[in-house]
Short mmCIF file of C-alpha atoms and ligand atoms in Angstrom, two decimals:
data_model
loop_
_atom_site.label_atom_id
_atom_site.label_comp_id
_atom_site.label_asym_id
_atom_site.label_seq_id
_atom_site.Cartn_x
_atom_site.Cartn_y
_atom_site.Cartn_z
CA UNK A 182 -215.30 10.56 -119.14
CA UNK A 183 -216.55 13.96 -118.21
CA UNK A 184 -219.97 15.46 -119.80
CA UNK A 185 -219.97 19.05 -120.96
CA UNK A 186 -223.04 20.81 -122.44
CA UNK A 187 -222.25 23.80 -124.56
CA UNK A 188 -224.81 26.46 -125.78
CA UNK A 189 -223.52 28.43 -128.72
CA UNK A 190 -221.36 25.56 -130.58
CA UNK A 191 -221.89 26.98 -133.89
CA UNK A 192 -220.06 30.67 -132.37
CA UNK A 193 -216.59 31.58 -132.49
CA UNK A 194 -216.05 30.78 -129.17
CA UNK A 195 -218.12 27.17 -128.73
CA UNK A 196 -216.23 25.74 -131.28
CA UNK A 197 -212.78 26.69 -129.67
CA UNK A 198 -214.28 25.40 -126.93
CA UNK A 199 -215.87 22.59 -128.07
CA UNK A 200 -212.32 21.42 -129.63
CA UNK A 201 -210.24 21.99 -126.33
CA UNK A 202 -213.01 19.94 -124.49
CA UNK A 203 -213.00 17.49 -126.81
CA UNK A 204 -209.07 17.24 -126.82
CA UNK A 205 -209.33 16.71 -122.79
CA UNK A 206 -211.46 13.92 -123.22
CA UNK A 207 -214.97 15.50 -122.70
CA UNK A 208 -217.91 13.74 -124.38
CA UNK A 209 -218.93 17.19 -125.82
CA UNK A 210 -222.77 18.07 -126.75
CA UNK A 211 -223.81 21.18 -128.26
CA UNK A 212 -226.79 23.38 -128.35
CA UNK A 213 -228.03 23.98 -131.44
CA UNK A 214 -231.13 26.18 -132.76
CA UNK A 215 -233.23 26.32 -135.77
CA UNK A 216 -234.02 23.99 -138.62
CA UNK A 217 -231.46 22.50 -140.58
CA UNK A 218 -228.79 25.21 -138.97
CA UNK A 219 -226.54 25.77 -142.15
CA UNK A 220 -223.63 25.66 -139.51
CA UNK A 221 -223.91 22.39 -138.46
CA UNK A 222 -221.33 21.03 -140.88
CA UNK A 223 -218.42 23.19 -139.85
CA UNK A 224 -219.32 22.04 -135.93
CA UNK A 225 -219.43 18.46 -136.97
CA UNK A 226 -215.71 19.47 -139.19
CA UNK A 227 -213.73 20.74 -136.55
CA UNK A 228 -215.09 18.57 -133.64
CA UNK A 229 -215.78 15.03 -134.96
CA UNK A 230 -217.01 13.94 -132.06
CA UNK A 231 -219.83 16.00 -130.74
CA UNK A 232 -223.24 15.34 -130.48
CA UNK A 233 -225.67 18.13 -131.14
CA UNK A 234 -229.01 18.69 -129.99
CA UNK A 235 -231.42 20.61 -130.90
CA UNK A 236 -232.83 23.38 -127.86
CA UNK A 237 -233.22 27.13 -127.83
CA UNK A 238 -232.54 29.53 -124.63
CA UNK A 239 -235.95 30.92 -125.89
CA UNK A 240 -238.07 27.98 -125.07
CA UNK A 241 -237.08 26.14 -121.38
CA UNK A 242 -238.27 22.74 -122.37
CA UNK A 243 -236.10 22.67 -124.32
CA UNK A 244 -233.26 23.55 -122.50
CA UNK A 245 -234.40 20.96 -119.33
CA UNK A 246 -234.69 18.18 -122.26
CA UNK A 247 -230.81 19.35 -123.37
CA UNK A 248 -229.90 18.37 -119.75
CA UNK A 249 -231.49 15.29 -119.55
CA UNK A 250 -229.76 13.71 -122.58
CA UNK A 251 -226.67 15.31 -121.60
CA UNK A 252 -226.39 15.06 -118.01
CA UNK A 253 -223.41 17.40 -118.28
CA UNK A 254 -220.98 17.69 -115.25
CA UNK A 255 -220.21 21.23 -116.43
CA UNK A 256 -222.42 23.42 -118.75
CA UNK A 257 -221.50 26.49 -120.45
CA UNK A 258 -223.63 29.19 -121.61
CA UNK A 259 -222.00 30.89 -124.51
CA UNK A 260 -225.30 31.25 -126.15
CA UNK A 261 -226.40 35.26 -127.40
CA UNK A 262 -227.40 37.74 -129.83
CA UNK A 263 -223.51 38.99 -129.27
CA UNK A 264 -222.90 41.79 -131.79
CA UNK A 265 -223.66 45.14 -129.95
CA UNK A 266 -224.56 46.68 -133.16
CA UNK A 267 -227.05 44.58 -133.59
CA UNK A 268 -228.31 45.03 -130.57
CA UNK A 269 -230.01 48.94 -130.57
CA UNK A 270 -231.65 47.21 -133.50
CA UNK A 271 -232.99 44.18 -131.89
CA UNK A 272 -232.91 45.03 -128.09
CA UNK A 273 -236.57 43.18 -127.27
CA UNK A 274 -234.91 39.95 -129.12
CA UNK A 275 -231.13 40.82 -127.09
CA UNK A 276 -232.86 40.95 -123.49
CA UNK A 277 -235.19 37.32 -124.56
CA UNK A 278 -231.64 35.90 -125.41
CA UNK A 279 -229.11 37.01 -123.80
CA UNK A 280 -230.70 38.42 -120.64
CA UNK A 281 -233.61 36.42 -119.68
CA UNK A 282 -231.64 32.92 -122.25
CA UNK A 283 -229.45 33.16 -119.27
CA UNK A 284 -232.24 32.95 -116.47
CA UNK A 285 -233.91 30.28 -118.12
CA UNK A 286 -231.06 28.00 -118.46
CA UNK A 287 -230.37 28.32 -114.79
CA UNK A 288 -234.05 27.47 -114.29
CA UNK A 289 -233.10 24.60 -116.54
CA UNK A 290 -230.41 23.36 -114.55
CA UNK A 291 -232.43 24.01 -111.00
CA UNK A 292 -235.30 21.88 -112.32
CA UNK A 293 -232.87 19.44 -113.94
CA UNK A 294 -230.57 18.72 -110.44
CA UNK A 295 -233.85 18.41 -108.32
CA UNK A 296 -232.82 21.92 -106.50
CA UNK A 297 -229.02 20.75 -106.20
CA UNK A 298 -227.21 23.14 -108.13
CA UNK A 299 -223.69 22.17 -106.55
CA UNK A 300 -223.88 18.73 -108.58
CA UNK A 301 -223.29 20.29 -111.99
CA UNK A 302 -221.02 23.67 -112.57
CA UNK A 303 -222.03 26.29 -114.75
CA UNK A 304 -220.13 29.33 -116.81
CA UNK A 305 -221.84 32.13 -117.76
CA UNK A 306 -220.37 34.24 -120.67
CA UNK A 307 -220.15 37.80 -119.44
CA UNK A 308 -218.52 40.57 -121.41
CA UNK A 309 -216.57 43.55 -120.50
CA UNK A 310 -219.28 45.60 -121.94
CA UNK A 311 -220.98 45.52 -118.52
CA UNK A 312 -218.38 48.11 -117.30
CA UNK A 313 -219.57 50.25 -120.79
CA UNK A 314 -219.60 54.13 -118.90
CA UNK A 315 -216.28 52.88 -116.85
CA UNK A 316 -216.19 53.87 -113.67
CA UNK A 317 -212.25 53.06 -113.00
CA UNK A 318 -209.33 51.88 -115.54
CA UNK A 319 -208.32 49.22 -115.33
CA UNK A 320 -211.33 47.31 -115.27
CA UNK A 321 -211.50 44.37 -112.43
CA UNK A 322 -213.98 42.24 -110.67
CA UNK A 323 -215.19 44.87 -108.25
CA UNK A 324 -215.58 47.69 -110.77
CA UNK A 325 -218.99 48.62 -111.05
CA UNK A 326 -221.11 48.24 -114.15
CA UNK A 327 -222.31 51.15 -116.12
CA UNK A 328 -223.48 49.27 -118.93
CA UNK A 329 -224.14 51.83 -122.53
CA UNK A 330 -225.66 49.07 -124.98
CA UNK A 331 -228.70 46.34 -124.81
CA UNK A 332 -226.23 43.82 -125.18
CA UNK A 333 -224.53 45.43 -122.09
CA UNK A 334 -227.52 45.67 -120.41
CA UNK A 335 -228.45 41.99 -121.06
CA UNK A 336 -225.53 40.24 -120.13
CA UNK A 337 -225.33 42.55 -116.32
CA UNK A 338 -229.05 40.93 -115.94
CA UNK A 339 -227.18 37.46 -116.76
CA UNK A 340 -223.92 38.68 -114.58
CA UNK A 341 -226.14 39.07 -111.60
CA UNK A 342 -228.94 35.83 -112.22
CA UNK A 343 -225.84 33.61 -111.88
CA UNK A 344 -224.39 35.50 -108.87
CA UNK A 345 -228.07 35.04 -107.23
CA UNK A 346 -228.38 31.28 -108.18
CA UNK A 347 -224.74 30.88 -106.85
CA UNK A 348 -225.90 32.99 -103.50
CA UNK A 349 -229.45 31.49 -103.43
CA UNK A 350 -229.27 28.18 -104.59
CA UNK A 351 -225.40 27.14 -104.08
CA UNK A 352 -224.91 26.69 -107.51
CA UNK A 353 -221.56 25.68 -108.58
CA UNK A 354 -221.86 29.05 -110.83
CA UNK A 355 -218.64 31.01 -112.51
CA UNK A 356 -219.21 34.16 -114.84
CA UNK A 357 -216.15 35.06 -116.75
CA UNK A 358 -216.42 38.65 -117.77
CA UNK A 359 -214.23 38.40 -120.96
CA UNK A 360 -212.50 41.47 -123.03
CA UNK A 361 -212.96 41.20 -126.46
CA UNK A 362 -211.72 38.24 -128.16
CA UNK A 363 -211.02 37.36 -131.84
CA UNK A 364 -209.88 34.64 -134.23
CA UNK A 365 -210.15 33.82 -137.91
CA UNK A 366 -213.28 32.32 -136.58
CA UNK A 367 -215.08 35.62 -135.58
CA UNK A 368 -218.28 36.09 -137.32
CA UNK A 369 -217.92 38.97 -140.55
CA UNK A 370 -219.86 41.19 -138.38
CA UNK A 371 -217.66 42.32 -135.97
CA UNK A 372 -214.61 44.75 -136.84
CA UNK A 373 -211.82 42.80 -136.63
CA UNK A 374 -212.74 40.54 -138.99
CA UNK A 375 -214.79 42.77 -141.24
CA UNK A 376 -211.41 44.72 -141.55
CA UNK A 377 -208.87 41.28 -141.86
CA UNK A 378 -211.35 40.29 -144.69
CA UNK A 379 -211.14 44.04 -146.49
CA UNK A 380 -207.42 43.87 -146.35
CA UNK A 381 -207.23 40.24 -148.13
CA UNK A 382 -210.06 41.29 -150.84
CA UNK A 383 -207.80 44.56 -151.37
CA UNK A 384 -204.96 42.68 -151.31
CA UNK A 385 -206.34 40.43 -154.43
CA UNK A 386 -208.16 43.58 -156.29
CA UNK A 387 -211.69 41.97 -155.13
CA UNK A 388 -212.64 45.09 -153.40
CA UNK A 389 -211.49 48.90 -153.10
CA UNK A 390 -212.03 50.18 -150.30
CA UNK A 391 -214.25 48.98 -147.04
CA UNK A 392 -216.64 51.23 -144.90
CA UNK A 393 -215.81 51.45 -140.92
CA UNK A 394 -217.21 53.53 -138.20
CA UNK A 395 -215.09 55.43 -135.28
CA UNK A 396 -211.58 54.51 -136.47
CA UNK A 397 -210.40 55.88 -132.80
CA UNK A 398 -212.12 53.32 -130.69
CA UNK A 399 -210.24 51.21 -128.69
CA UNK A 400 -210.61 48.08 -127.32
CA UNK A 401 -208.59 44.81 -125.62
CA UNK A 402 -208.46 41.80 -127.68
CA UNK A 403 -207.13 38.81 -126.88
CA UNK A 404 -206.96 35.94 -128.91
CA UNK A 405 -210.31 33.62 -128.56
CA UNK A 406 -208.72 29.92 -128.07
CA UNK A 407 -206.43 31.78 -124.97
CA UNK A 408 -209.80 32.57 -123.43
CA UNK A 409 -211.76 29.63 -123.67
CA UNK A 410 -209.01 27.89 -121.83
CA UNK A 411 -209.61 30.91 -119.06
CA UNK A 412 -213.51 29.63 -119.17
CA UNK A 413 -212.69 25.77 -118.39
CA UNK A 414 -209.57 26.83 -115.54
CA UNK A 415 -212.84 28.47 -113.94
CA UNK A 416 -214.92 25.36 -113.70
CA UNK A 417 -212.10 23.01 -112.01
CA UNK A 418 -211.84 25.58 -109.33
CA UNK A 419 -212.78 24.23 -106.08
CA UNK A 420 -215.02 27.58 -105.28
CA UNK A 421 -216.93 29.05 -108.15
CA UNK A 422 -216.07 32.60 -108.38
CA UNK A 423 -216.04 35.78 -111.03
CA UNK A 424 -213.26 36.74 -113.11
CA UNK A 425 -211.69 39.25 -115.67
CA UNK A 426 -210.19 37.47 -118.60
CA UNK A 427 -208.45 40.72 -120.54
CA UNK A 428 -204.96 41.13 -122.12
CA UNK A 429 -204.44 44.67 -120.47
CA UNK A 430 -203.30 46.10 -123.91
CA UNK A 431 -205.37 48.86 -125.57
CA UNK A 432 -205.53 49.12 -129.13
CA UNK A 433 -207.56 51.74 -131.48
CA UNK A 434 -209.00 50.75 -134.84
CA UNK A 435 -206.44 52.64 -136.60
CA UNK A 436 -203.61 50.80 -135.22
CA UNK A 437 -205.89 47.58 -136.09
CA UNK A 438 -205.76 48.65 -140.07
CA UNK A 439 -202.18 49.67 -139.60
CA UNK A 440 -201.20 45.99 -138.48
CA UNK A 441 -203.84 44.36 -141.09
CA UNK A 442 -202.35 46.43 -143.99
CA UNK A 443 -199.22 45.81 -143.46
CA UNK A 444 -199.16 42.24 -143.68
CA UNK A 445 -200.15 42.80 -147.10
CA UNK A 446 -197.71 44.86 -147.82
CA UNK A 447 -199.86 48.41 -147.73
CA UNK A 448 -198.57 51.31 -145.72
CA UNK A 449 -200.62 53.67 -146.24
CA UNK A 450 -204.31 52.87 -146.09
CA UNK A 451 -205.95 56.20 -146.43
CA UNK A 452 -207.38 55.98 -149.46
CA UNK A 453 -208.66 52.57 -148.85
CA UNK A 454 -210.89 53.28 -145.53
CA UNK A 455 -214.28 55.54 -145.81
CA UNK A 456 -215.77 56.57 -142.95
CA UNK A 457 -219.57 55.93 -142.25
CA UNK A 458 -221.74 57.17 -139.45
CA UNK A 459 -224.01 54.20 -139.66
CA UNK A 460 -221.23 52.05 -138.26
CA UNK A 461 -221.00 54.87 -135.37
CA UNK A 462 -222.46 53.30 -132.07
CA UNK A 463 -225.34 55.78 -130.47
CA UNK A 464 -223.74 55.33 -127.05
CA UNK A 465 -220.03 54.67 -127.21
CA UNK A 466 -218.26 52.59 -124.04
CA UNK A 467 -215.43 53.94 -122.57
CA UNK A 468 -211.56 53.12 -122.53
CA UNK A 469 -212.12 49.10 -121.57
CA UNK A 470 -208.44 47.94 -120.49
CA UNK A 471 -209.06 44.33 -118.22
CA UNK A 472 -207.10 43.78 -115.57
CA UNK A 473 -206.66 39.97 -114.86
CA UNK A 474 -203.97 39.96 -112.39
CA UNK A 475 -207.07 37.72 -110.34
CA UNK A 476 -207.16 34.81 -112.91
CA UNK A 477 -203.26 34.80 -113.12
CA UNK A 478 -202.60 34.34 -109.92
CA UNK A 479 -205.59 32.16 -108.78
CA UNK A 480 -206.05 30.40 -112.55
CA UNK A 481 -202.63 30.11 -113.53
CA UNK A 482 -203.95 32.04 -117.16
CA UNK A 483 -202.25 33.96 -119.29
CA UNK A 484 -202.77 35.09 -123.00
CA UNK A 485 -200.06 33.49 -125.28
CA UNK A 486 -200.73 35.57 -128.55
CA UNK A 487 -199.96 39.17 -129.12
CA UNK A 488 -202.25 41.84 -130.73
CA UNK A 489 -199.86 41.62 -133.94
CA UNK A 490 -199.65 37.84 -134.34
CA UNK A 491 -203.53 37.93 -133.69
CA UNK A 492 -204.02 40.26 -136.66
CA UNK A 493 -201.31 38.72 -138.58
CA UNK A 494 -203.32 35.22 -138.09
CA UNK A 495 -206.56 36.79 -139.16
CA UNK A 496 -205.69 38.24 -142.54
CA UNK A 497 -203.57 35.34 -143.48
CA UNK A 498 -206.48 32.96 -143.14
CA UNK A 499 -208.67 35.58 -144.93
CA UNK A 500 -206.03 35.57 -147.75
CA UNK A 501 -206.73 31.95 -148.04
CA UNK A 502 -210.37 31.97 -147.73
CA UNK A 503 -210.30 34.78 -150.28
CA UNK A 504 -208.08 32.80 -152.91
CA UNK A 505 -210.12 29.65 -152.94
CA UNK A 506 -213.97 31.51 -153.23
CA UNK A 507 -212.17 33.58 -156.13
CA UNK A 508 -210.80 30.58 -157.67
CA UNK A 509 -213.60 28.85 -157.66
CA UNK A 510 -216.14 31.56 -158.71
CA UNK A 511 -213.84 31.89 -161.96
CA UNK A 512 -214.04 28.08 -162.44
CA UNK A 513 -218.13 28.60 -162.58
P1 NAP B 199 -220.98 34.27 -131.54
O1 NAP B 199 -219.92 33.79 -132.47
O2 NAP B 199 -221.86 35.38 -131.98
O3 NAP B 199 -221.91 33.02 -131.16
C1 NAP B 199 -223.15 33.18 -130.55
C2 NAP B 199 -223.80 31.83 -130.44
O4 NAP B 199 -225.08 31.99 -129.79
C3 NAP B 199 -224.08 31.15 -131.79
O5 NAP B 199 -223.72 29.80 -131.68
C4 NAP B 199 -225.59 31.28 -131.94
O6 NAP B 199 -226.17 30.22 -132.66
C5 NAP B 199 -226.01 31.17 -130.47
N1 NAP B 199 -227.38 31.62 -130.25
C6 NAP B 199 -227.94 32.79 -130.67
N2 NAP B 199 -229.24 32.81 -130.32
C7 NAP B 199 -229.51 31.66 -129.65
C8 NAP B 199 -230.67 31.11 -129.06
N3 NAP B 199 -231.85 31.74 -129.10
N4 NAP B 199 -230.57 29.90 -128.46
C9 NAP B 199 -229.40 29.22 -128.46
N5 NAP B 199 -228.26 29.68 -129.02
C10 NAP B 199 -228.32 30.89 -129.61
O7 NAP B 199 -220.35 34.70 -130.13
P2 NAP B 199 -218.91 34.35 -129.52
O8 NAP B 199 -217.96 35.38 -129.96
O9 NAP B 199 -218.61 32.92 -129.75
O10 NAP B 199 -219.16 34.61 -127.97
C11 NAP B 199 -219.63 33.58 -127.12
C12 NAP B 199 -220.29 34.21 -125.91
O11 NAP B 199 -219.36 35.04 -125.23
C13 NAP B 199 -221.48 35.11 -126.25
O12 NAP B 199 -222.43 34.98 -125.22
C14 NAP B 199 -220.88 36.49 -126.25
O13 NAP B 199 -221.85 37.47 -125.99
C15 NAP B 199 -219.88 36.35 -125.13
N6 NAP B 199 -218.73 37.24 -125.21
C16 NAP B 199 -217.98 37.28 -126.35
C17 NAP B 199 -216.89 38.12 -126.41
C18 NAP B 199 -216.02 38.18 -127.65
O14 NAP B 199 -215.23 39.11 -127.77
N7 NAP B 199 -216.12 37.21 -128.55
C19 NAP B 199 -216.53 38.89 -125.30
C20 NAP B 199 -217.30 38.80 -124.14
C21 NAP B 199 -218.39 37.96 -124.10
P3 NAP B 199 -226.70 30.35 -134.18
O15 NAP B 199 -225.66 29.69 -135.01
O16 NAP B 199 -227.98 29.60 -134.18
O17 NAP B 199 -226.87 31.79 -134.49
#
């Protein structure tokens, strides 16, 4: 039975992964930080079988004990502070996490294999934000980084610590530089779902209208549980390597609400959206458009879910999520 360790179980995208793992016959163990972490009980929901420990990308002792209980074959490092918001805010705490997080759990895993990094293979969550000011459109593997946000800035330091330890140290070390990704799983943070969950409170009278920033930003999303099946395809490669994990569609936030609002039953949204410059980014990235024409043909990967059936997905589980809270706040 093959070990995996994952760092960021409790995130959209560890338990996705956590569940396809799981499903392949991994004995799955998961990362977990803080003191009675109130998401705990959805990991241990939706994937039965893990075992959690407890370890922060903060403190390396931590991480080198993770490895020692687990004594993973593959690890991946989904761990950060991941909204890019967030991050102008709290750049000292970004770069500790998920900059120098991803240096230490290398460390971790150099310390842990006695120097032979081949024995275990590593993924390293990278984000299209590294191309931020892009330098070429598409976006590929060789485009250079022009990074506009702490969080961009953080995860190029990452990008490049795993291409060292990989150069340096022959780790068995992939970084998957993913496009944005989304689910009904996404944290209420991020746009997508903060607009899915408007549209099903409008949709039920619970709200009137919900407060976004540029509406002409555009981005690629994918859906997430395509793309964690990109990150384990890169691990059972024989050679680790780098790769863009994108749809190659662009779409704005305005075609986002036009999708959302439709599915419940709302053409026109006008009235419905405000616009607020504190939701305005102080450095804004350019057109990101991935081109993954390198994982299709050396992965065999492919998206399987459109930008509409993405969005439609979204809302309807918001619907649902909606219903039940306001049924059960009326019951109180
Ligand atoms: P997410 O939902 O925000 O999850 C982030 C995870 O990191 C959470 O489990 C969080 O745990 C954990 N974490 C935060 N600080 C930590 C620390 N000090 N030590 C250990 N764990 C810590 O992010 P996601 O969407 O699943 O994304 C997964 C990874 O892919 C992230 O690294 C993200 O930056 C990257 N990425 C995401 C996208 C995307 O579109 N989703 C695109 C490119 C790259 P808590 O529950 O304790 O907060």
């Amino acid at each position: 039975m093959p070990r995996a360790l994952i760092t960021g179980i409790t995130g959209q995208d560890g338990l996705y992964l956590g569940e396809l793992l799981a499903a392949k016959g991994y004995e799955v163990f998961g990362l977990v930080r803080g003191q009675s972490n109130p998401k705990i009980s959805t990991v241990e929901r939706i994937i039965p079988s893990i075992e959690l420990l407890e370890g922060d990308l903060r403190d390396l002792s931590s991480l080198i004990g993770a490895l020692e209980i687990a004594q993973p074959d593959e690890v991946y490092n989904l761990g950060a502070i991941s909204f890019v918001g967030l991050s102008w805010k709290q750049a000292e705490l970004t770069g500790d996490i998920t900059g120098m997080g991803v240096l230490r759990i290398l460390e971790a895993l150099r310390i842990h294999t006695q120097g032979d990094m081949s024995k275990v293979r590593f993924y390293q969550a990278s984000s299209s934000e590294m191309f931020g000011k892009v330098r070429e459109t598409p976006q590929r593997e060789s485009t250079p980084f022009h990074p506009r946000s702490p969080y961009g800035v953080a995860k190029t330091f990452g990008h490049y610590m795993t291409v060292n330890y990989r150069e340096s140290y022959d780790a068995f070390a992939c970084s998957g530089i993913l496009f944005n990704h989304e689910s009904e799983r996404r944290g209420h943070e991020f746009v997508t779902r903060k607009v899915t969950r408007a549209v099903a409170r409008i949709a039920l009278g619970l709200q009137a209208s919900v407060a976004l920033g540029n509406l002409d930003s555009r981005r690629d999303w994918g859906f997430a549980g395509d793309y964690v099946e990109a990150m384990w395809k890169m691990l059972q490669q024989d050679t680790p390597d780098d790769f863009v994990i994108a749809t190659g569609e662009t779409h704005s936030i305005g075609e986002l609400l036009d999708v959302a609002f439709s599915r419940v039953g709302i053409n026109d949204w006008s009235s419905k959206v405000t616009q607020d410059p504190r939701f305005f980014r102080p450095a804004e990235v350019d057109l990101l458009i991935g081109d993954a024409s390198k994982a299709a043909d050396e992965l065999g990967w492919k998206p399987t879910v459109t930008f509409e059936q993405l969005v439609h997905r979204m809302v309807d589980s918001d619907l649902k999520i909606e219903k039940i809270a306001a049924s059960r706040a009326s019951e109180d």
